[in-house]
């Protein structure tokens, strides 16, 4: 009987020790920045999820290349997810699932910044580092990083559209969504720049939503032409907007009569640049943006947040000398223009 009592006492002591060890080794949250302090796995490697607006679109396929390369270069578990169609509710659900999986960091390109604020707040409260992109001004993130100053980029878009239109005539602008922060900033800055610098141009339709869908963009141009038959210019924000407009121009036989400029990638818009349906596209490399987001996430997880300041060099083209505003909003200088002259220099 005494041996049984001793055995039971020893067993209880062992169970209590295991329970106490489990309680002391869990994830903690840094209340000063909402970031994770769990240190990742024992080998110092982290799990980082990138959540994009929509899967299967060329822009985000290119972004995934950057995510994969980051994982290969660093050994961290980096992967990308996104809804099958651009939908904020589906993005929210993906992030909820990632919170449940206890990933170390989430990098995200919001379809609707406003819709994602609550779930990203929840992620940070769970100790997950959050980095956003194309969401300047977002609150519930550790940092938002942009490839450039959005106002300057909007002005750059307008300068190219004005040049294509001969600085005169009616034009329209489109956005993927009215809740897409970056798109709205580009369009607002572009129209303001036009009003101040190109008085013979007129915005007749602005901020038309396309849902990041090529066919919708095509239909929106057709609708605009019915109301404004003298339309001479189209400025698109989503990567599918300019090629969508070009498709309508081809089908209506309006090549050379409507100038098209917008954010896109050569793999989607190249054929239209070659045949003249698109005058120029402007963009930044989404693969490099993904690499930059993941790099920032690891810096925070490694306790190097104090190094994120003006002049930081991430070693990525366009992100060699960053500007940091309000200790949260980061800007690079990574945009380019592609037209017939340099189209063959880009393979994505």
Short mmCIF file of N, CA and C in Angstrom, two decimals, residues 58 64 110 131 142 209 212 290 325:
data_model
loop_
_atom_site.label_atom_id
_atom_site.label_comp_id
_atom_site.label_asym_id
_atom_site.label_seq_id
_atom_site.Cartn_x
_atom_site.Cartn_y
_atom_site.Cartn_z
N UNK A 58 -2.59 37.31 -62.84
CA UNK A 58 -1.17 37.38 -63.18
C UNK A 58 -0.37 38.21 -62.18
N UNK A 64 3.44 35.73 -55.88
CA UNK A 64 3.74 34.43 -55.26
C UNK A 64 5.16 33.97 -55.58
N UNK A 110 -4.92 44.03 -48.99
CA UNK A 110 -6.37 44.03 -48.77
C UNK A 110 -7.17 44.42 -50.00
N UNK A 131 1.94 42.78 -41.69
CA UNK A 131 2.47 43.76 -42.65
C UNK A 131 1.49 43.87 -43.80
N UNK A 142 1.52 46.22 -38.11
CA UNK A 142 2.81 46.68 -37.60
C UNK A 142 3.37 47.74 -38.54
N UNK A 209 -15.78 51.44 -60.39
CA UNK A 209 -15.34 50.17 -59.81
C UNK A 209 -15.36 49.04 -60.85
N UNK A 212 -11.56 44.36 -59.89
CA UNK A 212 -10.34 43.66 -60.30
C UNK A 212 -10.66 42.58 -61.34
N UNK A 290 6.47 41.49 -52.39
CA UNK A 290 6.27 40.35 -51.49
C UNK A 290 7.54 40.07 -50.69
N UNK A 325 7.19 56.96 -42.30
CA UNK A 325 6.33 58.02 -41.78
C UNK A 325 5.54 57.50 -40.58
#
